[in-house]
Short mmCIF file of C-alpha atoms in Angstrom, two decimals:
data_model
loop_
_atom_site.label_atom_id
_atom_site.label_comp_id
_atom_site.label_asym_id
_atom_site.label_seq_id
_atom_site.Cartn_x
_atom_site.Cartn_y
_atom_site.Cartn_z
CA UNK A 1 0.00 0.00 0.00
CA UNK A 2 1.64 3.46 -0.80
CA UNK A 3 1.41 6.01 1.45
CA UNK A 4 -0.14 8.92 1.07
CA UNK A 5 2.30 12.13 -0.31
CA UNK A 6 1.46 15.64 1.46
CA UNK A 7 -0.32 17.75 -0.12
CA UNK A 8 2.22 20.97 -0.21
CA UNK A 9 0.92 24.35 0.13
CA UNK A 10 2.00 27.35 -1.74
CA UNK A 11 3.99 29.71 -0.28
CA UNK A 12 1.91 32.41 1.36
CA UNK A 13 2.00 35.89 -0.14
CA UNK A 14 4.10 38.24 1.47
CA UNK A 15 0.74 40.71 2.55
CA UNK A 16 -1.25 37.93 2.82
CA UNK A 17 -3.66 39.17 5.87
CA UNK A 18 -3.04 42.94 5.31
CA UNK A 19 -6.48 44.74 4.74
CA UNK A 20 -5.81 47.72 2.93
CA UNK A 21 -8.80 50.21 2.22
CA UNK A 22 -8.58 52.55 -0.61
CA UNK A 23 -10.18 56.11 -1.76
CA UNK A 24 -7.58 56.32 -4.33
CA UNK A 25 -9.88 56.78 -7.42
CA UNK A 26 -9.15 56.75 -11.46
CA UNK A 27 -5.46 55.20 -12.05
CA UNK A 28 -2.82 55.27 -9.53
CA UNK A 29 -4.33 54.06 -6.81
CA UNK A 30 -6.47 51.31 -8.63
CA UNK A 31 -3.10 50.13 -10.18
CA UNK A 32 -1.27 49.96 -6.82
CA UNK A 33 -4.28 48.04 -5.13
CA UNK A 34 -3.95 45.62 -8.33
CA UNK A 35 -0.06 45.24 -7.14
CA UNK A 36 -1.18 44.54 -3.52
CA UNK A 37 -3.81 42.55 -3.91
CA UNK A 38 -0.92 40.61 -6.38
CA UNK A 39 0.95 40.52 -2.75
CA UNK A 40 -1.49 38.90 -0.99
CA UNK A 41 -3.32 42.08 0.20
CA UNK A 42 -7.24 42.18 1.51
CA UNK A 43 -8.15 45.53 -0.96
CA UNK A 44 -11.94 47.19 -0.33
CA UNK A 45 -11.79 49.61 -3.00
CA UNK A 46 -14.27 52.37 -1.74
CA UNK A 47 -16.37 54.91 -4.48
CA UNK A 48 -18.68 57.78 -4.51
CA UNK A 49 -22.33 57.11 -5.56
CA UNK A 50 -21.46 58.33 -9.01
CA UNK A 51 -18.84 55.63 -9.46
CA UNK A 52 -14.95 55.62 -10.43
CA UNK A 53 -14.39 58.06 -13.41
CA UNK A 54 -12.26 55.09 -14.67
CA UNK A 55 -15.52 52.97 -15.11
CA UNK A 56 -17.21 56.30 -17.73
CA UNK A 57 -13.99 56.48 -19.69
CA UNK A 58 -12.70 52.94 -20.24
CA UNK A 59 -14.55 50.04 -18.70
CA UNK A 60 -12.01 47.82 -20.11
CA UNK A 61 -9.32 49.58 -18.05
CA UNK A 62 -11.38 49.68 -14.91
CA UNK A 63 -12.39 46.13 -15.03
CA UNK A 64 -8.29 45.05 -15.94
CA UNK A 65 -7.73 47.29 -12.94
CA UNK A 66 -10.52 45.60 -10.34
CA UNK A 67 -10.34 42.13 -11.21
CA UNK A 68 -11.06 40.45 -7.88
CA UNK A 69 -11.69 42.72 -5.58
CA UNK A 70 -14.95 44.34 -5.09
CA UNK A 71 -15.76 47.73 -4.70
CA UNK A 72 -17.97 49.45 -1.98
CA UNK A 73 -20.00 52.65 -2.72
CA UNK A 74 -20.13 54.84 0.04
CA UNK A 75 -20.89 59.09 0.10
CA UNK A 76 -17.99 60.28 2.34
CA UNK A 77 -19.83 63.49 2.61
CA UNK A 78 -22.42 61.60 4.57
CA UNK A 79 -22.51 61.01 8.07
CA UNK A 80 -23.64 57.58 7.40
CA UNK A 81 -20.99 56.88 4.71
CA UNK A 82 -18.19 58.83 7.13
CA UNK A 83 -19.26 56.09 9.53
CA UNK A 84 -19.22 53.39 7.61
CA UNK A 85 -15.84 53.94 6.55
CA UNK A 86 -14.87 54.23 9.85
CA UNK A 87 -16.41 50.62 11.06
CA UNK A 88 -14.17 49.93 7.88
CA UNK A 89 -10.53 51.23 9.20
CA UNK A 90 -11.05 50.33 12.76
CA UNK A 91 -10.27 46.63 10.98
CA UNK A 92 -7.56 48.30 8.41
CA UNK A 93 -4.14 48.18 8.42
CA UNK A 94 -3.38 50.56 5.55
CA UNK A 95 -5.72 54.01 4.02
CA UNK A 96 -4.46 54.25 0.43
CA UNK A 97 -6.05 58.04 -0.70
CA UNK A 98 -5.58 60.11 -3.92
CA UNK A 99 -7.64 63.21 -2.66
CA UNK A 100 -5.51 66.43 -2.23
CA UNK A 101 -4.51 67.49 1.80
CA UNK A 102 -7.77 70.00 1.76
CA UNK A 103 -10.23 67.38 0.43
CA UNK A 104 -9.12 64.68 3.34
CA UNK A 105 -9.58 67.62 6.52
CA UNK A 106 -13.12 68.20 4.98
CA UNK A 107 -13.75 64.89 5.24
CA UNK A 108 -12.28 64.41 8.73
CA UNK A 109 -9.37 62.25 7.19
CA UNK A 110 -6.24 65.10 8.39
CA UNK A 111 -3.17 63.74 9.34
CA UNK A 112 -4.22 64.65 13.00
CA UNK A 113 -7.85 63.11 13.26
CA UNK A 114 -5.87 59.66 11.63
CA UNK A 115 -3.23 59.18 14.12
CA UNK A 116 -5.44 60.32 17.07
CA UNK A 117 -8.13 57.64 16.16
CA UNK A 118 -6.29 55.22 14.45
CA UNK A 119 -2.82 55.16 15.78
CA UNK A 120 -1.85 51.94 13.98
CA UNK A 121 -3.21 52.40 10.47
CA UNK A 122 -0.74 53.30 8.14
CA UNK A 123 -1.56 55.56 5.58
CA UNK A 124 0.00 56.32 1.99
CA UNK A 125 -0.99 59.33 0.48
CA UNK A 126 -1.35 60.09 -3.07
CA UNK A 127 -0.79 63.76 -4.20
CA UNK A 128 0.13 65.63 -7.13
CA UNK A 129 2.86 67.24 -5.97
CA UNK A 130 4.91 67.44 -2.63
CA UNK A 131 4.53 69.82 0.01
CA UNK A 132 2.44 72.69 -0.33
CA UNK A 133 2.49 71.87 -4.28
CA UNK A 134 -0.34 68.92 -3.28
CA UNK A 135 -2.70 71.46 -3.56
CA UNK A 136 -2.20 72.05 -7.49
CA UNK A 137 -4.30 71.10 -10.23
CA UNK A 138 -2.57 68.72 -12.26
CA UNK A 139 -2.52 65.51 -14.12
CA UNK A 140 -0.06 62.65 -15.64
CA UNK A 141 0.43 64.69 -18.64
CA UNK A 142 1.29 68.02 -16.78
CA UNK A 143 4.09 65.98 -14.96
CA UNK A 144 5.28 64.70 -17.61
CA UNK A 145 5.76 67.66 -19.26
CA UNK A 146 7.47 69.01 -16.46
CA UNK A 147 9.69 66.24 -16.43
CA UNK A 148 11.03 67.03 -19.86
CA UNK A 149 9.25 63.39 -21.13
CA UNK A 150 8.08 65.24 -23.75
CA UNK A 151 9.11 66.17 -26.87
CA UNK A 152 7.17 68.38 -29.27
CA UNK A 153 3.43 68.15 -29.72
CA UNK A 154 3.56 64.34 -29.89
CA UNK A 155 1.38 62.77 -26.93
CA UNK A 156 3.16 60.45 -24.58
CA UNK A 157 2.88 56.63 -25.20
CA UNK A 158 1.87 55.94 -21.81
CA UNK A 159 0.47 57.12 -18.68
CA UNK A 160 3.94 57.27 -16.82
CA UNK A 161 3.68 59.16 -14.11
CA UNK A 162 0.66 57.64 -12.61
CA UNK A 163 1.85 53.88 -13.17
CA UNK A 164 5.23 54.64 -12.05
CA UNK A 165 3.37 56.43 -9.05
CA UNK A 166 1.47 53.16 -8.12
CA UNK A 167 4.70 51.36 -7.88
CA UNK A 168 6.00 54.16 -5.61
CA UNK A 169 2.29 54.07 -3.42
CA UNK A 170 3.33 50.25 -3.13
CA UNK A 171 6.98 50.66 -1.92
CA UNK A 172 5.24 53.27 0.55
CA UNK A 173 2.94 50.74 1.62
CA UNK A 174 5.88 48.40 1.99
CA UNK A 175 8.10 50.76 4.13
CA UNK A 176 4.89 51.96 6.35
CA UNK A 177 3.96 48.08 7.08
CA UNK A 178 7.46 47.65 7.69
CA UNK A 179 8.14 50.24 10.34
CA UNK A 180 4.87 49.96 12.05
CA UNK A 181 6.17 46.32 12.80
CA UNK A 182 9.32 47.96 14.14
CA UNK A 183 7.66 50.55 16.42
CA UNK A 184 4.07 49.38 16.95
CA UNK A 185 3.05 52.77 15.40
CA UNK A 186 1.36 53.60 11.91
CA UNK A 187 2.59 56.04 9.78
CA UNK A 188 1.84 58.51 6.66
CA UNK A 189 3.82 58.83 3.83
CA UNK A 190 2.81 60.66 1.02
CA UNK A 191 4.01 60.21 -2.85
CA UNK A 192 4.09 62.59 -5.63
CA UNK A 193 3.01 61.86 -9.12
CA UNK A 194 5.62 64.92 -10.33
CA UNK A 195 8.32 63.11 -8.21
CA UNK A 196 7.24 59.61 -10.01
CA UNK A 197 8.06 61.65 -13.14
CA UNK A 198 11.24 62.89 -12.46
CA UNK A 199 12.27 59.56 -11.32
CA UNK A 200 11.30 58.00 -14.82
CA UNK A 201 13.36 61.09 -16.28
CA UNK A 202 16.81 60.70 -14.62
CA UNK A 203 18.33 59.03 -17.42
CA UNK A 204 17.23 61.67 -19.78
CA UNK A 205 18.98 64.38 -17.20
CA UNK A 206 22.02 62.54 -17.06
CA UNK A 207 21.87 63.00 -20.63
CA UNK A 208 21.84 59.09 -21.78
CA UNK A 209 18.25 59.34 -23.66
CA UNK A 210 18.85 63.17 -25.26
CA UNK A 211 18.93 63.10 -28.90
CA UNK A 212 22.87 62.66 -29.51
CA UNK A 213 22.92 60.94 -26.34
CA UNK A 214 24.34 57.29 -25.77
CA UNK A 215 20.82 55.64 -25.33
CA UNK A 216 19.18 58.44 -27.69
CA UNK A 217 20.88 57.43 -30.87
CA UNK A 218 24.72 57.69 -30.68
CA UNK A 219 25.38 54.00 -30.26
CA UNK A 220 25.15 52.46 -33.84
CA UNK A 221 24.13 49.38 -31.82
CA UNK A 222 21.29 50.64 -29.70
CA UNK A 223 18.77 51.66 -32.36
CA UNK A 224 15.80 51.87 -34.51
CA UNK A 225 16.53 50.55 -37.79
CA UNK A 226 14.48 50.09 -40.65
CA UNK A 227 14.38 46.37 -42.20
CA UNK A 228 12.86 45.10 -45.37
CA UNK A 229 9.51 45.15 -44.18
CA UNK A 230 8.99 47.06 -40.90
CA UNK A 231 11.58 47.95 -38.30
CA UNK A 232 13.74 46.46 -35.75
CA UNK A 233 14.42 47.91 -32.44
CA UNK A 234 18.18 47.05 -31.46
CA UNK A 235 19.72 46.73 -28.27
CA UNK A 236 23.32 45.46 -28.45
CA UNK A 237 24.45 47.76 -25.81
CA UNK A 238 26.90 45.55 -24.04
CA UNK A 239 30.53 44.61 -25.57
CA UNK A 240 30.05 41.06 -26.57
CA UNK A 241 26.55 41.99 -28.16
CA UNK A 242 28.25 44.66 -30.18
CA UNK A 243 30.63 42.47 -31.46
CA UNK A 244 28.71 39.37 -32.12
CA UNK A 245 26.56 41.89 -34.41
CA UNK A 246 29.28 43.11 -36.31
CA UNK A 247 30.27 39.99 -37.33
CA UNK A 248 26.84 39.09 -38.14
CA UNK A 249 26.77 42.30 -40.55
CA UNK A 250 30.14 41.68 -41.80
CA UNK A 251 31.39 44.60 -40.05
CA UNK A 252 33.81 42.69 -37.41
CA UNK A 253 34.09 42.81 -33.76
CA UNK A 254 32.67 46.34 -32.95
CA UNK A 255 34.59 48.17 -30.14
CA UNK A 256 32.87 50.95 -28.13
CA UNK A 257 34.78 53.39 -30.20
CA UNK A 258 33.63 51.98 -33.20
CA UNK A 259 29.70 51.82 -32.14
CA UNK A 260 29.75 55.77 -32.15
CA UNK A 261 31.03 56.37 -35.47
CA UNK A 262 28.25 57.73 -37.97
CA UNK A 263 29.77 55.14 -40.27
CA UNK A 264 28.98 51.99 -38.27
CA UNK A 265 25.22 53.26 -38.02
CA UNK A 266 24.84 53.65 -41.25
CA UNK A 267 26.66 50.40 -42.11
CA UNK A 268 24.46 48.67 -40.05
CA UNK A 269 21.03 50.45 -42.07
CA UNK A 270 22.45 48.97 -44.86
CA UNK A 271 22.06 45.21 -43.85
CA UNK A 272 19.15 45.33 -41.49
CA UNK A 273 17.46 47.21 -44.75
CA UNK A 274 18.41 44.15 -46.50
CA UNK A 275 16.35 41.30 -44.31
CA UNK A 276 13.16 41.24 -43.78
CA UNK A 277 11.33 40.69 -40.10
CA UNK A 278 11.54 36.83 -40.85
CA UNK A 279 14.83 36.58 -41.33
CA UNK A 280 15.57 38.68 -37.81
CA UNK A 281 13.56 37.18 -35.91
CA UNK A 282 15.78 33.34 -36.40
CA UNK A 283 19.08 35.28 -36.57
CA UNK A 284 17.92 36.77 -33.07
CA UNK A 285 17.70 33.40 -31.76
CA UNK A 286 20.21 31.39 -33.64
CA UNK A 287 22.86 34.36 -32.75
CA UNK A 288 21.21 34.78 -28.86
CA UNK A 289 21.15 38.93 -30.27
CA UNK A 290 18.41 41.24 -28.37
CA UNK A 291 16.57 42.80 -30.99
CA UNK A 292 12.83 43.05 -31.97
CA UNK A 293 11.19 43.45 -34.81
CA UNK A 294 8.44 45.82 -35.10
CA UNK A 295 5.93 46.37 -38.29
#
């Protein structure tokens, strides 16, 4: 007779138990309760009568965003929804938020009331900007812009400062849990969509992404390159990917010196113009090569 194997568990999530409630409405805050509730997180997200704005302009994006976790309508500027909320963080260990500093005292969520009543909870802010400037009007596009992340009239391909803010809101979430365990005490941390911005941008200060820079089109081997039919976005940044693709192209081992001449570049048009996306595609495996080919 065999014996019976154990039935093995997996691993639990690293937040598994954490109840996080969340007034953090339209896109950062959604995407960072998607990340926690990835975690192992307990997320209520909580909505006004009239719904998340999310849900008008893009159900697709608001159902992507709140798979799994249900959401609670409740009219904070009630005295029966202000309670009800409250029932709701007396069992909370974090308050996500996305309203500005002014919104939360009006609805007796100040920094003050919080750590008076609910000493414990921890509580990550989401604001525009920091300081004083969390009082501005402002949106992903107007921190972008002031980020330098954008160049002429051409819109941005994505909505980085708020996705690059939810991953911030989660670290903050991370680093409150973690020091609450440490001193028994909750905190509040707040994070800025314009700092989220100029975090994405540092590589363009430093001057690696400006056109002319090293990343912005200087390096023959870190490019856009036209093929037969479409394009092929290359990336052989590192020595012995430079030189493997020289010899590929018939070019030889290409030093760093060699990868910012003008020359090489257009060397290199040449014989990606010459093979179609097919053909890069199985030299990208066969010759282990990161490139990718794009219509």
């Amino acid at each position: 007779m065999n014996a019976e194997r154990p039935t093995r568990r997996p691993p639990a999530k690293p937040l598994a138990g954490v109840r996080i409630v969340s007034l953090a409405l339209n896109l950062p805050g959604p995407a960072a309760v998607m990340r926690l509730r990835a975690l192992g997180a307990r997320c209520t997200p909580i909505e006004p009568p009239t719904g998340d704005p999310m849900r008008h302009y893009s159900a697709a994006a608001y159902a992507r965003l709140h798979r799994g976790v249900d959401a609670i309508e409740l009219d904070l500027k009630s005295v029966a929804g202000q309670r009800r909320l409250a029932r709701r963080l007396d069992r909370a260990d974090v308050l996500l938020t996305a309203f500005r500093p002014s919104a939360l005292a009006r609805l007796g969520l100040d920094a003050d009331t919080l750590r008076a009543r609910w000493p414990r909870l921890c509580v990550v802010r989401i604001v525009g900007g920091p300081g004083a400037r969390a009082e501005e009007a402002g949106h992903d596009l107007t921190y972008q812009a002031e980020a330098g992340l954008i160049d002429g009239e051409t819109m941005p391909p994505s909505l980085l400062a708020d996705m690059a803010g939810a991953l911030l809101a989660v670290e903050a979430v991370l680093s409150v849990l973690i020091v609450r365990e440490r001193t028994g005490h909750g905190g509040i941390h707040d994070v800025a969509l314009s700092d989220a911005a100029r975090w994405l941008a540092l590589p363009r200060d430093w001057g690696l992404t400006t056109p002319g820079g090293l990343l912005g089109g200087a390096h023959a081997g870190y490019r856009i390159y036209r093929c037969a039919d479409g394009r092929v976005a290359v990336a052989a940044l590192e020595p012995h990917f430079a030189h493997r693709l020289g010899e590929l192209a018939g070019l030889g081992a290409l030093t760093p010196q060699a990868c910012l001449q003008p020359a090489t570049a257009q060397a290199l048009a040449r014989w990606f113009g010459q093979r179609t996306r097919a053909q890069l595609r199985a030299l990208a495996r066969q010759h282990d090569l990161p490139w990718v080919v794009l219509e």
